[in-house]
Short mmCIF file of C-alpha atoms in Angstrom, two decimals:
data_model
loop_
_atom_site.label_atom_id
_atom_site.label_comp_id
_atom_site.label_asym_id
_atom_site.label_seq_id
_atom_site.Cartn_x
_atom_site.Cartn_y
_atom_site.Cartn_z
CA MET A 120 16.72 198.31 -92.73
CA ALA A 121 20.18 198.19 -91.26
CA THR A 122 20.51 202.60 -92.22
CA GLU A 123 17.22 202.15 -89.46
CA THR A 124 19.38 199.68 -86.83
CA ALA A 125 22.22 202.08 -86.81
CA GLN A 126 20.25 205.02 -86.26
CA ASN A 127 17.83 203.14 -83.52
CA LEU A 128 21.30 202.46 -81.79
CA HIS A 129 23.06 206.01 -82.27
CA GLU A 130 19.64 207.82 -80.80
CA HIS A 131 19.80 205.06 -78.14
CA VAL A 132 23.72 205.64 -76.41
CA GLU A 133 22.73 209.33 -76.92
CA GLN A 134 20.05 208.40 -74.38
CA LEU A 135 22.93 207.45 -71.97
CA LEU A 136 23.79 210.51 -71.89
CA VAL A 137 21.01 212.03 -71.14
CA ARG A 138 19.89 213.48 -67.65
CA ASP A 139 17.71 210.78 -66.06
CA ALA A 140 18.61 207.23 -64.78
CA ASP A 141 14.72 206.12 -65.62
CA ALA A 142 16.20 206.73 -69.52
CA HIS A 143 19.32 205.26 -69.15
CA ALA A 144 17.79 201.80 -68.33
CA ASP A 145 15.47 202.55 -70.75
CA ALA A 146 18.30 202.78 -73.01
CA VAL A 147 20.84 200.09 -71.62
CA GLU A 148 17.52 197.12 -71.87
CA ALA A 149 16.96 198.73 -76.02
CA LEU A 150 21.18 198.42 -76.27
CA ALA A 151 20.68 194.42 -75.07
CA GLU A 152 18.08 193.51 -77.28
CA HIS A 153 19.72 194.98 -80.42
CA GLY A 154 22.81 192.76 -79.48
CA ASP A 155 25.36 194.49 -81.32
CA GLU A 156 28.56 193.92 -79.85
CA ARG A 157 29.47 197.17 -81.17
CA VAL A 158 27.45 199.86 -77.98
CA VAL A 159 30.23 196.71 -75.24
CA PRO A 160 32.57 200.44 -75.34
CA HIS A 161 30.09 202.62 -74.45
CA LEU A 162 28.26 200.29 -71.41
CA LEU A 163 32.19 200.00 -70.89
CA GLU A 164 31.91 203.30 -69.97
CA VAL A 165 28.98 203.99 -68.45
CA LEU A 166 29.20 200.63 -66.43
CA VAL A 167 32.34 202.07 -64.39
CA VAL A 168 31.14 205.11 -63.29
CA ASP A 169 27.92 203.78 -61.72
CA ALA A 170 29.82 201.82 -60.54
CA ILE A 171 32.67 203.64 -58.15
CA GLY A 172 29.36 206.18 -58.22
CA ASN A 173 27.34 204.36 -56.50
CA ASP A 174 30.22 202.58 -54.11
CA TRP A 175 31.39 205.19 -53.53
CA ALA A 176 33.11 203.60 -50.01
CA LYS A 177 34.68 200.23 -51.83
CA PHE A 178 36.14 202.28 -55.15
CA GLY A 179 37.04 205.84 -53.95
CA PHE A 180 40.41 206.41 -53.81
CA PRO A 181 42.22 207.83 -52.48
CA GLU A 182 40.68 205.32 -50.29
CA VAL A 183 41.47 208.04 -46.50
CA LEU A 184 38.59 210.16 -48.46
CA ARG A 185 36.33 206.79 -48.56
CA ASP A 186 34.62 208.11 -45.45
CA ARG A 187 34.37 211.28 -46.61
CA ASP A 188 31.02 212.48 -49.12
CA PRO A 189 32.09 211.73 -52.84
CA PRO A 190 32.07 214.40 -55.23
CA ARG A 191 29.64 216.51 -56.09
CA TYR A 192 29.02 215.27 -59.58
CA LEU A 193 28.54 210.83 -58.39
CA ASP A 194 25.80 211.94 -56.18
CA LEU A 195 23.69 213.18 -58.41
CA PRO A 196 20.77 210.48 -59.16
CA GLU A 197 20.77 210.34 -61.94
CA VAL A 198 24.35 208.96 -62.12
CA ARG A 199 23.13 205.46 -62.45
CA TRP A 200 22.83 202.92 -65.49
CA PRO A 201 20.96 199.89 -63.81
CA GLY A 202 21.32 197.04 -65.27
CA VAL A 203 24.22 197.89 -67.39
CA ARG A 204 26.36 195.38 -66.16
CA ASP A 205 23.61 191.87 -67.26
CA ALA A 206 24.15 193.93 -70.85
CA LEU A 207 26.99 193.42 -71.50
CA ALA A 208 27.24 189.30 -70.11
CA GLU A 209 24.37 189.39 -72.69
CA LEU A 210 26.10 191.37 -75.86
CA ALA A 211 29.71 189.10 -74.46
CA GLU A 212 31.04 186.40 -73.86
CA PRO A 213 32.13 186.80 -69.75
CA ASN A 214 29.80 186.99 -67.42
CA PHE A 215 31.60 188.65 -64.10
CA ASP A 216 29.85 188.65 -60.51
CA SER A 217 33.09 189.01 -58.69
CA ALA A 218 33.20 192.33 -56.23
CA HIS A 219 35.15 193.86 -58.17
CA ALA A 220 33.18 193.54 -62.28
CA TRP A 221 33.95 196.36 -64.03
CA VAL A 222 37.66 196.00 -63.21
CA GLU A 223 37.30 192.61 -65.17
CA TRP A 224 35.04 194.22 -67.78
CA GLU A 225 37.20 196.48 -68.17
CA SER A 226 39.78 193.87 -67.84
CA TRP A 227 38.91 192.32 -70.53
CA TYR A 228 38.12 194.73 -72.98
CA SER A 229 41.28 195.96 -73.32
CA GLN A 230 41.99 192.49 -74.87
CA GLN A 231 39.13 192.75 -77.20
CA ASP A 232 39.60 195.16 -80.94
CA ILE A 233 35.78 196.14 -81.31
CA GLU A 234 34.72 198.69 -83.06
CA PRO A 235 32.50 200.88 -81.32
CA LEU A 236 30.12 203.10 -83.19
CA SER A 237 30.95 206.36 -85.24
CA GLY A 238 31.32 209.79 -83.51
CA PHE A 239 32.65 207.72 -80.29
CA ASP A 240 35.69 209.75 -79.23
CA GLU A 241 33.38 212.98 -79.47
CA TRP A 242 30.17 210.58 -77.37
CA LYS A 243 33.13 209.62 -74.36
CA LEU A 244 34.32 213.50 -75.19
CA ARG A 245 30.26 214.51 -73.91
CA LEU A 246 30.33 211.68 -71.48
CA TYR A 247 33.60 212.53 -69.41
CA LYS A 248 32.62 216.36 -69.39
CA SER A 249 28.84 215.60 -67.90
CA TYR A 250 29.54 212.80 -65.47
CA LEU A 251 33.21 213.37 -64.99
CA PRO A 252 33.14 217.42 -65.38
CA PRO A 253 37.27 217.62 -63.73
CA VAL A 254 38.03 214.67 -65.80
CA GLY A 255 36.47 215.41 -69.06
CA GLY A 256 37.48 219.00 -69.19
CA LEU A 257 41.59 218.33 -69.66
CA LEU A 258 40.56 215.06 -71.63
CA ASP A 259 39.14 217.44 -74.19
CA ALA A 260 42.49 218.96 -75.61
CA GLU A 261 43.72 219.28 -79.21
CA PRO A 262 46.41 218.01 -80.66
CA ARG A 263 46.58 214.47 -78.95
CA THR A 264 48.90 211.45 -79.18
CA PHE A 265 46.10 208.70 -78.07
CA ASP A 266 43.37 207.35 -78.74
CA LEU A 267 40.35 208.49 -76.98
CA GLN A 268 39.24 204.65 -76.80
CA ASP A 269 42.30 203.36 -74.84
CA VAL A 270 42.08 206.63 -72.04
CA ARG A 271 40.16 205.14 -68.88
CA TRP A 272 38.91 206.99 -66.14
CA GLY A 273 40.93 206.36 -63.36
CA ASN A 274 39.31 206.15 -60.13
CA CYS A 275 39.19 209.95 -58.96
CA ASP A 276 40.40 212.66 -60.68
CA ARG A 277 41.88 216.82 -59.82
CA SER A 278 39.64 218.12 -57.33
CA PHE A 279 40.22 215.38 -54.51
CA LEU A 280 43.35 213.48 -56.00
CA ALA A 281 45.42 216.38 -54.39
CA ALA A 282 49.25 216.71 -55.38
CA LEU A 283 51.51 217.50 -51.56
CA ASN A 284 52.88 221.01 -52.44
CA ALA A 285 55.15 222.43 -50.80
CA PRO A 286 56.18 220.69 -47.41
CA ASP A 287 58.15 220.46 -45.98
CA PHE A 288 61.69 217.91 -44.91
CA LEU A 289 62.99 218.24 -41.29
CA PRO A 290 66.12 215.75 -40.21
CA GLY A 291 66.52 212.37 -40.49
CA ASP A 292 66.67 212.56 -36.56
CA ASP A 293 63.14 213.63 -35.96
CA ALA A 294 61.46 211.53 -38.17
CA SER A 295 60.52 209.01 -35.87
CA TYR A 296 57.27 208.07 -37.89
CA VAL A 297 59.60 206.14 -40.31
CA ASP A 298 60.29 202.84 -39.52
CA ASP A 299 63.15 201.33 -41.05
CA GLY A 300 61.29 198.51 -42.75
CA ASP A 301 59.07 201.21 -45.05
CA THR A 302 59.85 202.31 -48.34
CA VAL A 303 61.08 205.08 -49.72
CA PHE A 304 62.21 207.45 -52.40
CA GLY A 305 65.51 208.89 -51.58
CA PHE A 306 66.61 210.80 -53.96
CA GLU A 307 70.18 214.23 -54.18
CA ILE A 308 69.42 217.84 -54.86
CA GLU A 309 72.45 219.93 -54.55
CA GLY A 310 74.10 217.46 -52.37
CA THR A 311 71.30 217.86 -50.29
CA GLN A 312 69.30 214.38 -49.98
CA TYR A 313 65.45 213.63 -48.88
CA ALA A 314 63.39 210.88 -48.79
CA VAL A 315 59.96 210.45 -49.16
CA PRO A 316 58.17 208.07 -48.36
CA ARG A 317 55.71 205.96 -50.07
CA TRP A 318 52.86 205.79 -48.33
CA VAL A 319 52.83 209.38 -47.31
CA LEU A 320 53.12 209.89 -50.67
CA PHE A 321 50.62 207.05 -51.67
CA PRO A 322 47.70 209.10 -51.67
CA HIS A 323 48.38 212.11 -52.72
CA GLU A 324 50.89 210.56 -56.04
CA LEU A 325 53.24 213.36 -56.80
CA LEU A 326 54.48 216.16 -54.68
CA ASN A 327 55.69 219.82 -56.01
CA VAL A 328 58.11 221.43 -54.32
CA THR A 329 61.66 223.89 -54.50
CA LEU A 330 64.63 222.64 -52.50
CA ASP A 331 67.76 224.21 -53.13
CA GLY A 332 66.77 226.64 -55.86
CA VAL A 333 65.35 223.51 -58.12
CA PRO A 334 61.35 222.75 -59.09
CA VAL A 335 60.86 219.45 -58.53
CA SER A 336 57.74 217.00 -58.67
CA LEU A 337 58.13 213.69 -57.55
CA THR A 338 55.23 211.66 -58.68
CA TYR A 339 53.91 208.61 -58.45
CA CYS A 340 52.36 206.20 -59.76
CA THR A 341 50.38 203.89 -57.69
CA LEU A 342 49.03 200.89 -61.00
CA CYS A 343 53.38 201.07 -62.52
CA ASN A 344 54.77 201.08 -59.04
CA ALA A 345 57.00 204.73 -60.76
CA PRO A 346 58.70 206.78 -58.57
CA ILE A 347 60.14 209.30 -61.56
CA LEU A 348 61.72 212.47 -59.47
CA TYR A 349 60.54 215.35 -62.65
CA ASP A 350 62.84 218.78 -61.97
CA ARG A 351 59.90 221.49 -63.09
CA ARG A 352 61.45 223.76 -65.68
CA VAL A 353 61.27 223.50 -68.97
CA GLY A 354 63.98 225.61 -69.98
CA GLU A 355 64.01 227.64 -73.48
CA GLN A 356 61.50 225.68 -74.81
CA THR A 357 58.37 227.27 -73.62
CA ASP A 358 56.58 230.92 -75.49
CA GLY A 359 55.63 232.14 -71.82
CA PRO A 360 55.70 232.85 -69.00
CA HIS A 361 55.50 228.83 -68.08
CA ASP A 362 59.18 228.35 -67.42
CA VAL A 363 58.56 226.63 -64.27
CA LEU A 364 54.99 223.42 -63.89
CA THR A 365 53.10 222.92 -61.32
CA PHE A 366 52.10 219.30 -62.03
CA GLY A 367 48.99 217.25 -60.78
CA SER A 368 47.02 213.68 -61.71
CA SER A 369 44.84 214.42 -64.49
CA GLY A 370 42.23 210.94 -62.62
CA MET A 371 42.98 209.50 -66.30
CA LEU A 372 45.11 206.20 -67.21
CA ALA A 373 46.87 205.63 -70.50
CA SER A 374 47.81 201.95 -71.29
CA GLY A 375 47.93 201.44 -67.60
CA ASN A 376 49.56 204.71 -65.89
CA LYS A 377 48.51 207.69 -64.54
CA VAL A 378 48.16 211.29 -66.85
CA MET A 379 49.65 213.81 -66.20
CA TYR A 380 48.78 217.40 -65.86
CA ASP A 381 50.09 221.41 -65.71
CA GLU A 382 47.76 223.61 -63.33
CA GLU A 383 49.87 226.47 -66.16
CA THR A 384 48.90 225.36 -69.34
CA GLU A 385 46.71 222.01 -68.63
CA THR A 386 48.76 219.59 -70.93
CA LEU A 387 48.42 216.64 -70.77
CA TRP A 388 51.44 214.11 -69.75
CA ASP A 389 52.57 210.50 -69.98
CA GLN A 390 53.78 210.26 -66.57
CA HIS A 391 55.98 207.40 -67.18
CA ALA A 392 58.03 209.29 -70.30
CA GLY A 393 58.17 212.49 -69.18
CA VAL A 394 56.25 213.97 -72.87
CA PRO A 395 53.42 215.85 -73.25
CA THR A 396 50.48 214.22 -74.98
CA ALA A 397 47.54 216.68 -75.82
CA GLY A 398 47.61 220.35 -75.49
CA HIS A 399 49.80 223.34 -75.74
CA TYR A 400 53.39 221.96 -75.23
CA LEU A 401 52.61 218.91 -77.73
CA GLU A 402 51.32 221.71 -79.86
CA THR A 403 54.15 224.30 -79.19
CA SER A 404 56.78 222.19 -78.67
CA PRO A 405 56.67 218.27 -78.94
CA ASP A 406 59.95 217.38 -78.99
CA LEU A 407 60.29 218.40 -75.19
CA LEU A 408 61.28 215.90 -72.83
CA LEU A 409 61.35 216.36 -69.29
CA ASP A 410 64.68 215.84 -67.00
CA GLN A 411 64.90 213.90 -64.44
CA PHE A 412 67.47 212.68 -61.26
CA ALA A 413 67.75 209.42 -60.16
CA VAL A 414 65.12 208.43 -57.80
CA THR A 415 66.24 205.46 -55.18
CA GLN A 416 63.78 202.91 -53.72
CA THR A 417 64.86 201.25 -51.17
CA THR A 418 63.62 200.95 -46.58
CA TRP A 419 64.58 203.92 -44.37
CA GLY A 420 67.03 202.04 -42.37
CA GLU A 421 69.36 201.58 -45.26
CA TRP A 422 68.82 204.95 -46.98
CA ARG A 423 69.68 206.72 -43.78
CA ALA A 424 72.56 204.48 -43.10
CA GLU A 425 73.84 206.01 -45.92
CA TYR A 426 72.43 209.15 -46.15
CA PRO A 427 73.28 210.19 -41.88
CA ASP A 428 72.59 212.95 -42.72
CA THR A 429 69.78 213.32 -44.86
CA LEU A 430 66.34 215.35 -44.51
CA ALA A 431 63.07 213.30 -44.73
CA LEU A 432 59.17 214.50 -45.80
CA ASP A 433 57.47 216.04 -42.39
CA ILE A 434 54.99 214.15 -42.39
CA ASP A 435 53.05 216.90 -40.66
CA THR A 436 51.73 218.14 -44.01
CA GLY A 437 47.90 220.48 -43.14
CA TYR A 438 46.33 217.92 -44.88
CA ASP A 439 44.50 215.97 -43.38
CA TYR A 440 45.09 212.42 -44.46
CA ASP A 441 45.03 208.95 -42.43
CA TYR A 442 48.89 208.58 -43.51
CA GLU A 443 49.08 205.39 -40.77
CA HIS A 444 46.24 203.55 -43.24
CA TYR A 445 48.62 203.49 -46.16
CA GLU A 446 51.50 201.25 -43.51
CA ASP A 447 50.63 197.62 -44.24
CA HIS A 448 48.65 197.77 -47.40
CA ILE A 449 49.04 200.02 -50.39
CA GLY A 450 48.08 198.52 -53.23
CA PHE A 451 44.31 199.86 -54.20
CA PHE A 452 43.02 197.55 -56.10
CA ARG A 453 43.87 193.78 -53.64
CA HIS A 454 43.36 191.24 -56.62
CA TYR A 455 45.59 193.63 -58.65
CA TRP A 456 48.32 192.68 -56.65
CA ASN A 457 48.13 189.64 -55.76
CA ASP A 458 47.23 187.83 -58.76
CA GLU A 459 50.64 187.64 -60.64
CA GLU A 460 48.46 187.25 -63.75
CA ALA A 461 45.75 189.92 -63.19
CA ILE A 462 46.77 192.95 -65.40
CA GLN A 463 46.03 196.55 -65.34
CA PRO A 464 42.66 197.96 -67.32
CA GLY A 465 43.67 199.30 -70.74
CA VAL A 466 47.06 197.45 -70.77
CA HIS A 467 46.49 195.15 -73.89
CA ARG A 468 48.50 192.55 -73.04
CA GLU A 469 51.50 190.14 -74.74
CA GLU A 470 53.85 187.80 -74.49
CA GLY A 471 57.04 189.08 -73.72
CA GLU A 472 60.66 189.01 -72.67
CA LEU A 473 59.21 189.21 -68.75
CA PRO A 474 55.94 189.49 -67.24
CA GLU A 475 54.28 191.74 -67.46
CA LYS A 476 54.10 193.01 -63.85
CA ALA A 477 57.97 192.14 -63.35
CA ASP A 478 60.66 194.74 -61.62
CA VAL A 479 62.00 196.82 -64.02
CA TYR A 480 64.76 199.73 -64.37
CA GLY A 481 64.74 202.28 -67.41
CA ILE A 482 67.40 204.29 -68.88
CA VAL A 483 65.62 206.44 -72.08
CA GLY A 484 67.39 207.11 -74.87
CA GLU A 485 67.85 211.20 -75.41
CA ASP A 486 65.07 211.68 -78.30
CA GLY A 487 62.19 209.92 -75.15
CA SER A 488 61.04 207.43 -78.01
CA GLU A 489 62.99 204.78 -76.77
CA VAL A 490 63.72 202.59 -73.20
CA TRP A 491 65.96 200.05 -71.96
CA VAL A 492 65.03 198.39 -69.21
CA VAL A 493 67.13 195.78 -66.56
CA PRO A 494 65.71 193.74 -64.54
CA GLU A 495 65.99 194.72 -60.91
CA ASP A 496 66.27 190.39 -60.61
CA ALA A 497 68.86 190.24 -63.01
CA VAL A 498 71.64 192.95 -61.07
CA ASP A 499 73.24 190.51 -58.58
CA GLU A 500 76.18 190.72 -60.22
CA PRO A 501 77.51 193.89 -61.80
CA LEU A 502 75.52 194.56 -66.35
CA VAL A 503 77.40 195.46 -68.43
CA GLY A 504 75.29 196.46 -72.07
CA THR A 505 74.99 199.33 -74.15
CA VAL A 506 72.13 201.77 -73.84
CA ASP A 507 71.36 204.23 -76.47
CA GLY A 508 74.91 203.18 -77.79
CA ARG A 509 77.56 203.81 -75.09
CA GLU A 510 78.23 201.25 -72.62
CA VAL A 511 76.57 201.60 -69.48
CA LEU A 512 76.89 199.86 -66.09
CA ALA A 513 74.06 198.10 -63.78
CA VAL A 514 74.74 197.65 -60.25
CA ARG A 515 73.02 197.01 -56.99
CA ASP A 516 74.76 200.45 -54.65
CA ALA A 517 74.99 200.25 -51.20
CA THR A 518 70.67 200.65 -50.63
CA GLY A 519 70.13 197.56 -52.42
CA ASP A 520 68.86 199.49 -55.30
CA VAL A 521 69.88 199.27 -59.38
CA ALA A 522 72.46 202.07 -60.07
CA VAL A 523 73.17 202.86 -64.04
CA TYR A 524 76.89 204.68 -64.27
CA GLU A 525 79.26 205.05 -66.69
CA ALA A 526 80.81 201.83 -68.35
CA PRO A 527 84.08 201.45 -67.43
CA PRO A 528 86.35 198.47 -69.23
CA ALA A 529 83.76 195.25 -69.73
CA PRO A 530 83.73 192.88 -67.60
CA VAL A 531 83.27 194.46 -63.98
CA GLU A 532 83.22 192.38 -60.94
CA TRP A 533 83.26 193.06 -57.55
CA ASP A 534 86.45 193.21 -55.10
CA GLY A 535 84.97 193.67 -51.57
CA ASP A 536 83.65 197.22 -51.56
CA ALA A 537 84.96 197.63 -54.72
CA LEU A 538 84.35 197.13 -58.90
CA VAL A 539 87.03 196.18 -60.20
CA ASP A 540 87.15 196.02 -64.39
CA ALA A 541 88.41 194.56 -67.76
CA GLU A 542 92.17 196.17 -66.48
CA GLY A 543 92.44 196.16 -62.95
CA THR A 544 91.10 199.81 -61.72
CA ARG A 545 89.45 200.32 -58.84
CA TRP A 546 85.92 201.42 -59.20
CA THR A 547 84.19 203.28 -55.92
CA VAL A 548 80.63 203.00 -55.48
CA ALA A 549 79.30 206.96 -54.75
CA ARG A 550 75.76 207.79 -55.52
CA ASN A 551 76.70 209.98 -58.75
CA GLU A 552 79.16 208.81 -60.55
CA LEU A 553 81.99 205.98 -60.50
CA ARG A 554 85.59 206.97 -58.90
CA ALA A 555 88.75 205.97 -58.82
CA ASP A 556 92.45 207.44 -59.38
CA GLY A 557 90.91 210.92 -60.35
CA ALA A 558 88.56 209.63 -63.24
CA THR A 559 85.48 209.35 -63.15
CA ARG A 560 82.01 207.34 -64.09
CA GLU A 561 79.17 209.84 -64.69
CA ARG A 562 75.93 207.79 -62.92
CA ILE A 563 72.99 208.03 -65.51
CA PRO A 564 68.78 208.43 -63.93
CA GLY A 565 66.23 206.14 -64.39
CA ARG A 566 62.75 205.39 -63.67
CA HIS A 567 61.33 202.53 -61.62
CA GLY A 568 58.14 200.80 -63.14
CA LEU A 569 56.78 197.60 -63.76
CA TRP A 570 57.93 195.79 -67.21
CA PHE A 571 54.23 197.22 -69.12
CA ALA A 572 54.68 200.64 -68.71
CA PHE A 573 58.27 200.29 -70.18
CA ARG A 574 56.49 198.23 -73.09
CA THR A 575 53.66 200.57 -73.73
CA HIS A 576 55.03 204.09 -73.08
CA TYR A 577 57.68 203.61 -75.44
CA ASP A 578 58.37 203.37 -78.99
CA ASP A 579 61.01 200.81 -78.35
CA ALA A 580 61.32 198.99 -75.67
CA HIS A 581 64.60 196.27 -75.31
CA VAL A 582 65.77 194.12 -71.83
CA LEU A 583 69.45 194.42 -70.90
CA GLN A 584 70.07 190.77 -68.87
#
């Protein structure tokens, strides 16, 4: 009898994949009647596709594209699984009925430990390749470091979440579209400073450009608040012509963080850690770690005051986006940003040293597996700590953002505009170094983000405070 029941369950979850909404409805009803919670992972997957595909005007991302037709694969009549939410309510304890019920179901599921039916990985691949083809094509990559059950679809894919490629930059004086209070991501390449307004990058989440001969990608995970500037050159670790990569957003999330891919090999990459997670580079260069440049997250007014010769992103990008839509509200899920207790689907909540959504600045160890974070509210005074065996100093720079340098002798205190160390040496804070009478201490590039992204994307995460 048990064997017969298992066979029936497998037949019904298979029926969820056929191209027939009526067959889907019959399968959903039958699975609810069986009452076996092992089918919850399957129903969660189709719930998300059903919710977004049938309410694109509310859930489509980027939001500036919601008034356009959804991708054709989401607009087909068979992309419906009638009754799936009610079936989940019968199989599990909660019964979410808000406008974002599918998100609440995903968040709930992320806190559970439900073993799916055997063959779930292959079933999920088939679902994604059939109903979310741009996503499924990338997900079907081996080897991989992640569990397929932990990867979530993030409401988008590379067919419409387009990277901002080869944009122009113009003198800061000509960037009249940016207000002093606007958040910008500032960085320096070969002695030239650049600024990218967050609200312009938001619907792209990623920028590929070559500046002064240096190919870089400014990547941004909107739900982790993680702007990271990577060097697109992978150097001698390649075995072919793919030494400069073009990054894009895959449309997938892993532990609440966006999954990138490169167009040259379709390798999947961890956006936060800068390491390959599936495909070509994981197989050929498993220890590969993308180099990064420091990114400052501050306001346009603060950035220009410190770097008056800065260049700014030209808003005439050619992408025909209503970027002003994001000036006043850049949070995709309002409840996610407005509720401190709300967590990103795919993140298993843990009680730890910091709140899950605490703003932190992290320094990654040499091998990329370990990270040390500084809570942003802990650097009102200079903070000295040990990172990967070396002493570092975290301070607020002239723009008000966190910057980390090799530490002079501790303790270190502010004295006016200078830092004074334990030996009485006065240090001036520059963008890339501390300076004192011919001596220097180099800046150590770090990355912004919310605590959960550091906790879940590195083998070990330590808090300096």
